């Protein structure tokens, strides 16, 4: 089945969220892209059975599809596999969203609208007027803001929310930014996608969103993933300077 708007959702141990998030995503997409959307779950063989639940959802809904990967490789490789599948199938816009309700599926409509209104990449942004984080402690807020500020500084970028993972790409962008050479996994994956998009002169717009802490299941973020960003950023900077 072909569709214009593809939502790629990576999952690892999201058995407690997957059914509800897919239902909410389908309901939201049916409003903003009626009959022209597809939800692609990219599961890395979750030991908690997320993949099996996803298969049942795909059997029940024409607009749901599952990509099973044999190894857990992190967010970046899962997204890359999902993006390739969406591009191969003829997607015109590709959305990305977490499967833990940190991103409100109702905001998918505003991301799609921003792209339909001319943006090449719309970023759900916590750090523009009207955006925010609902339930983080002060320390987590400081760490996230400091990480974004560091990335903006090192890469000389003006986008305010560089580490978030709630986005909508015009497909042409994903086809142009050489996905095959992206090696990052965690926060740096999100940063690298945005940096490459800006480097090619595409229009990036930030759409305010409010981020919520996950209510069910556990976070997959680790200090290692944050550290990866610190190591990768100078490399991204060097590559830009040499280009
Ligand atoms: N396929 C796949 N999905 C992953 C992997 N790691 C995380 N995810 C998914 O990516 C999304 C974001 O992961 P989270 O664990 O919520 O990480 P986070 O949102 O950055 O961190 P929190 O704010 O603590 O929730 C969720 O849907 C996860 O299930 C992975 O290695 N493979
Ligand atoms: Mg999360």
CSV table of C-alpha atoms and ligand atoms in Angstrom, one decimal:
chain,number,residue,atom,x,y,z
A,1,UNK,CA,0.0,0.0,0.0
A,2,UNK,CA,1.5,3.4,-0.9
A,3,UNK,CA,1.0,6.5,1.2
A,4,UNK,CA,2.3,10.0,1.3
A,5,UNK,CA,2.9,10.5,5.0
A,6,UNK,CA,4.9,7.8,6.8
A,7,UNK,CA,5.4,7.8,10.5
A,8,UNK,CA,8.5,5.9,11.6
A,9,UNK,CA,8.5,4.7,15.2
A,10,UNK,CA,11.4,2.8,16.7
A,11,UNK,CA,10.6,0.5,19.6
A,12,UNK,CA,12.7,-1.4,22.1
A,13,UNK,CA,10.7,-2.9,25.0
A,14,UNK,CA,7.6,-0.8,24.5
A,15,UNK,CA,5.1,-3.5,25.2
A,16,UNK,CA,3.2,-1.3,27.6
A,17,UNK,CA,2.9,1.5,25.1
A,18,UNK,CA,2.8,0.1,21.6
A,19,UNK,CA,-0.9,-0.6,21.3
A,20,UNK,CA,-2.0,2.8,22.7
A,21,UNK,CA,0.6,4.8,20.8
A,22,UNK,CA,-0.3,3.1,17.5
A,23,UNK,CA,-4.0,3.8,18.0
A,24,UNK,CA,-3.3,7.4,18.9
A,25,UNK,CA,-1.0,7.9,15.9
A,26,UNK,CA,-3.5,6.3,13.5
A,27,UNK,CA,-6.3,8.6,14.9
A,28,UNK,CA,-4.2,11.7,14.5
A,29,UNK,CA,-3.0,10.8,11.0
A,30,UNK,CA,-6.5,10.0,9.9
A,31,UNK,CA,-7.4,13.6,10.6
A,32,UNK,CA,-4.3,15.3,9.0
A,33,UNK,CA,-3.5,12.8,6.2
A,34,UNK,CA,-6.8,10.9,5.7
A,35,UNK,CA,-6.3,7.6,3.8
A,36,UNK,CA,-2.7,8.7,2.9
A,37,UNK,CA,-0.6,7.6,5.8
A,38,UNK,CA,1.3,4.6,7.1
A,39,UNK,CA,2.8,3.8,10.5
A,40,UNK,CA,6.1,1.9,10.4
A,41,UNK,CA,7.2,0.3,13.7
A,42,UNK,CA,10.9,-0.6,13.7
A,43,UNK,CA,11.5,-3.1,16.4
A,44,UNK,CA,14.9,-4.4,17.4
A,45,UNK,CA,13.8,-7.8,18.6
A,46,UNK,CA,12.5,-6.5,22.0
A,47,UNK,CA,12.6,-9.2,24.6
A,48,UNK,CA,9.3,-8.0,26.1
A,49,UNK,CA,7.3,-9.1,23.1
A,50,UNK,CA,6.7,-5.6,21.5
A,51,UNK,CA,7.4,-7.1,18.1
A,52,UNK,CA,4.7,-9.7,18.4
A,53,UNK,CA,2.2,-7.1,19.5
A,54,UNK,CA,3.3,-4.9,16.6
A,55,UNK,CA,2.6,-7.9,14.2
A,56,UNK,CA,-0.9,-8.2,15.6
A,57,UNK,CA,-1.5,-4.5,15.1
A,58,UNK,CA,-0.2,-4.8,11.5
A,59,UNK,CA,-2.6,-7.7,10.8
A,60,UNK,CA,-5.5,-5.7,12.2
A,61,UNK,CA,-4.7,-2.4,10.4
A,62,UNK,CA,-3.9,-1.9,6.7
A,63,UNK,CA,-2.0,1.2,7.5
A,64,UNK,CA,0.4,-0.4,10.0
A,65,UNK,CA,3.6,-2.2,9.1
A,66,UNK,CA,6.5,-3.7,11.1
A,67,UNK,CA,10.2,-3.9,10.3
A,68,UNK,CA,11.9,-6.5,12.5
A,69,UNK,CA,15.6,-6.1,13.1
A,70,UNK,CA,17.6,-8.9,14.6
A,71,UNK,CA,19.9,-6.9,16.8
A,72,UNK,CA,19.6,-4.0,19.1
A,73,UNK,CA,21.7,-1.3,17.5
A,74,UNK,CA,20.3,1.9,18.9
A,75,UNK,CA,17.9,4.6,17.7
A,76,UNK,CA,20.0,5.8,14.7
A,77,UNK,CA,20.3,2.5,12.8
A,78,UNK,CA,16.6,1.7,13.5
A,79,UNK,CA,15.5,5.1,12.1
A,80,UNK,CA,17.8,4.7,9.1
A,81,UNK,CA,16.3,1.3,8.2
A,82,UNK,CA,12.8,2.9,8.6
A,83,UNK,CA,13.6,5.9,6.5
A,84,UNK,CA,14.9,3.6,3.7
A,85,UNK,CA,11.7,1.6,3.7
A,86,UNK,CA,9.6,4.7,3.6
A,87,UNK,CA,11.6,6.2,0.7
A,88,UNK,CA,11.5,3.0,-1.2
A,89,UNK,CA,7.8,2.8,-0.8
A,90,UNK,CA,7.4,6.4,-2.3
A,91,UNK,CA,6.7,8.4,0.9
A,92,UNK,CA,6.5,12.1,0.3
A,93,UNK,CA,6.9,13.2,3.9
A,94,UNK,CA,8.5,11.1,6.7
A,95,UNK,CA,7.7,11.7,10.3
A,96,UNK,CA,9.6,10.4,13.3
A,97,UNK,CA,8.2,10.0,16.9
A,98,UNK,CA,9.0,8.1,20.1
A,99,UNK,CA,6.7,5.3,21.1
A,100,UNK,CA,6.5,6.3,24.8
A,101,UNK,CA,4.0,9.2,24.7
A,102,UNK,CA,6.8,11.7,25.3
A,103,UNK,CA,5.6,13.2,22.0
A,104,UNK,CA,1.9,14.0,21.7
A,105,UNK,CA,0.5,12.3,18.6
A,106,UNK,CA,-1.9,15.2,18.2
A,107,UNK,CA,1.2,17.4,17.3
A,108,UNK,CA,1.8,15.2,14.2
A,109,UNK,CA,-0.7,17.5,12.4
A,110,UNK,CA,1.3,20.6,13.1
A,111,UNK,CA,4.5,19.0,11.9
A,112,UNK,CA,2.9,17.9,8.7
A,113,UNK,CA,1.3,21.3,8.2
A,114,UNK,CA,4.7,23.0,8.6
A,115,UNK,CA,6.2,20.9,5.8
A,116,UNK,CA,3.1,21.4,3.6
A,117,UNK,CA,3.5,25.1,4.2
A,118,UNK,CA,7.0,25.1,2.8
A,119,UNK,CA,9.5,23.8,5.4
A,120,UNK,CA,11.8,21.0,4.3
A,121,UNK,CA,12.2,19.8,7.9
A,122,UNK,CA,9.9,20.6,10.8
A,123,UNK,CA,11.3,20.0,14.2
A,124,UNK,CA,9.0,19.6,17.3
A,125,UNK,CA,10.9,22.0,19.6
A,126,UNK,CA,10.9,22.3,23.3
A,127,UNK,CA,13.0,25.4,23.3
A,128,UNK,CA,11.0,28.0,21.3
A,129,UNK,CA,8.2,30.2,22.5
A,130,UNK,CA,5.2,28.0,23.4
A,131,UNK,CA,7.3,24.8,23.7
A,132,UNK,CA,8.6,23.2,26.9
A,133,UNK,CA,9.0,20.1,29.1
A,134,UNK,CA,6.1,19.2,31.3
A,135,UNK,CA,7.6,17.1,34.1
A,136,UNK,CA,11.4,17.1,34.2
A,137,UNK,CA,13.3,18.0,37.3
A,138,UNK,CA,15.6,21.0,37.3
A,139,UNK,CA,18.7,18.9,36.8
A,140,UNK,CA,17.4,17.1,33.7
A,141,UNK,CA,16.3,20.4,32.2
A,142,UNK,CA,19.7,22.0,32.8
A,143,UNK,CA,21.5,19.0,31.3
A,144,UNK,CA,19.2,19.0,28.2
A,145,UNK,CA,19.5,22.7,27.6
A,146,UNK,CA,23.3,22.7,28.2
A,147,UNK,CA,23.6,19.8,25.7
A,148,UNK,CA,21.6,21.8,23.1
A,149,UNK,CA,23.6,25.0,23.8
A,150,UNK,CA,26.9,23.1,23.4
A,151,UNK,CA,25.8,21.5,20.1
A,152,UNK,CA,24.6,24.9,18.7
A,153,UNK,CA,27.9,26.5,19.7
A,154,UNK,CA,30.2,23.7,18.3
A,155,UNK,CA,28.3,23.5,15.1
A,156,UNK,CA,27.3,27.2,14.8
A,157,UNK,CA,23.7,26.3,14.2
A,158,UNK,CA,20.7,28.5,15.1
A,159,UNK,CA,18.1,25.8,15.6
A,160,UNK,CA,17.2,25.8,19.3
A,161,UNK,CA,16.2,22.1,19.9
A,162,UNK,CA,18.8,20.0,18.3
A,163,UNK,CA,18.4,16.8,20.3
A,164,UNK,CA,14.7,16.1,20.1
A,165,UNK,CA,13.3,13.3,18.0
A,166,UNK,CA,9.9,14.5,16.9
A,167,UNK,CA,10.3,15.6,13.3
A,168,UNK,CA,8.8,15.7,9.8
A,169,UNK,CA,11.0,15.6,6.7
A,170,UNK,CA,10.1,16.3,3.2
A,171,UNK,CA,11.3,13.0,1.5
A,172,UNK,CA,13.6,14.9,-0.9
A,173,UNK,CA,15.7,15.9,2.1
A,174,UNK,CA,16.2,12.3,3.4
A,175,UNK,CA,17.1,11.3,-0.2
A,176,UNK,CA,19.7,14.1,-0.4
A,177,UNK,CA,21.6,13.8,2.9
A,178,UNK,CA,23.4,10.6,2.3
A,179,UNK,CA,21.8,8.4,5.0
A,180,UNK,CA,24.3,5.6,4.2
A,181,UNK,CA,27.2,7.6,5.8
A,182,UNK,CA,25.5,8.4,9.1
A,183,UNK,CA,27.1,6.5,12.0
A,184,UNK,CA,25.6,8.2,15.1
A,185,UNK,CA,23.2,6.3,17.4
A,186,UNK,CA,21.6,8.5,20.1
A,187,UNK,CA,21.2,12.3,20.6
A,188,UNK,CA,24.0,12.8,18.1
A,189,UNK,CA,21.8,11.1,15.5
A,190,UNK,CA,19.2,13.7,15.8
A,191,UNK,CA,21.8,16.5,15.8
A,192,UNK,CA,23.5,15.1,12.7
A,193,UNK,CA,20.2,14.8,10.7
A,194,UNK,CA,19.5,18.4,11.4
A,195,UNK,CA,23.0,19.6,10.7
A,196,UNK,CA,23.1,17.8,7.3
A,197,UNK,CA,19.7,19.2,6.4
A,198,UNK,CA,20.8,22.8,7.1
A,199,UNK,CA,24.2,22.2,5.4
A,200,UNK,CA,22.3,21.6,2.1
A,201,UNK,CA,20.4,24.8,2.4
A,202,UNK,CA,17.0,23.3,3.2
A,203,UNK,CA,14.5,25.3,5.2
A,204,UNK,CA,14.1,24.1,8.8
A,205,UNK,CA,11.3,25.3,11.0
A,206,UNK,CA,10.8,24.8,14.7
A,207,UNK,CA,7.2,24.0,15.8
A,208,UNK,CA,6.6,24.4,19.6
A,209,UNK,CA,5.8,21.2,21.4
A,210,UNK,CA,5.5,20.2,25.1
A,211,UNK,CA,7.5,17.1,25.9
A,212,UNK,CA,6.2,14.7,28.6
A,213,UNK,CA,8.2,12.2,30.6
A,214,UNK,CA,7.3,8.7,29.7
A,215,UNK,CA,4.6,7.2,32.0
A,216,UNK,CA,5.1,3.5,31.2
A,217,UNK,CA,8.1,1.4,30.4
A,218,UNK,CA,11.7,2.4,31.0
A,219,UNK,CA,14.1,4.9,29.3
A,220,UNK,CA,16.8,3.5,27.0
A,221,UNK,CA,18.9,6.5,27.3
A,222,UNK,CA,22.3,5.9,29.0
A,223,UNK,CA,25.2,8.1,30.0
A,224,UNK,CA,27.0,6.4,27.1
A,225,UNK,CA,24.5,7.9,24.6
A,226,UNK,CA,25.1,11.4,26.0
A,227,UNK,CA,28.8,10.9,25.9
A,228,UNK,CA,28.6,9.8,22.3
A,229,UNK,CA,27.2,13.2,21.4
A,230,UNK,CA,30.1,15.0,23.1
A,231,UNK,CA,32.6,12.8,21.1
A,232,UNK,CA,30.8,13.0,17.8
A,233,UNK,CA,30.1,16.8,17.8
A,234,UNK,CA,33.7,17.9,17.2
A,235,UNK,CA,33.9,15.3,14.4
A,236,UNK,CA,30.8,16.7,12.7
A,237,UNK,CA,32.3,20.2,13.1
A,238,UNK,CA,35.6,19.1,11.5
A,239,UNK,CA,33.8,17.4,8.6
A,240,UNK,CA,31.8,20.7,8.0
A,241,UNK,CA,35.0,22.8,8.1
A,242,UNK,CA,36.7,20.5,5.5
A,243,UNK,CA,33.8,20.5,3.2
B,1,LIG,N1,14.4,0.0,17.5
B,1,LIG,C1,15.0,0.6,18.5
B,1,LIG,N2,14.3,1.5,19.2
B,1,LIG,C2,14.9,2.1,20.3
B,1,LIG,C3,16.2,1.8,20.7
B,1,LIG,N3,16.5,2.6,21.8
B,1,LIG,C4,15.4,3.3,22.0
B,1,LIG,N4,14.4,3.1,21.1
B,1,LIG,C5,13.1,3.7,21.0
B,1,LIG,O1,13.3,5.0,20.7
B,1,LIG,C6,12.3,5.8,21.4
B,1,LIG,C7,13.0,6.8,22.4
B,1,LIG,O2,13.7,6.1,23.4
B,1,LIG,P1,13.6,6.4,25.0
B,1,LIG,O3,14.1,5.3,25.8
B,1,LIG,O4,12.3,6.9,25.3
B,1,LIG,O5,14.7,7.4,25.1
B,1,LIG,P2,14.5,8.9,25.2
B,1,LIG,O6,13.1,9.3,24.8
B,1,LIG,O7,15.6,9.6,24.5
B,1,LIG,O8,14.7,9.0,26.8
B,1,LIG,P3,13.6,9.3,27.9
B,1,LIG,O9,13.4,10.8,27.9
B,1,LIG,O10,14.3,8.9,29.2
B,1,LIG,O11,12.4,8.5,27.6
B,1,LIG,C8,11.4,4.9,22.1
B,1,LIG,O12,10.3,4.6,21.3
B,1,LIG,C9,12.3,3.6,22.3
B,1,LIG,O13,11.5,2.5,22.4
B,1,LIG,C10,16.9,0.8,19.9
B,1,LIG,O14,18.0,0.5,20.2
B,1,LIG,N5,16.3,0.2,18.9
B,2,LIG,MG1,11.5,8.7,25.7
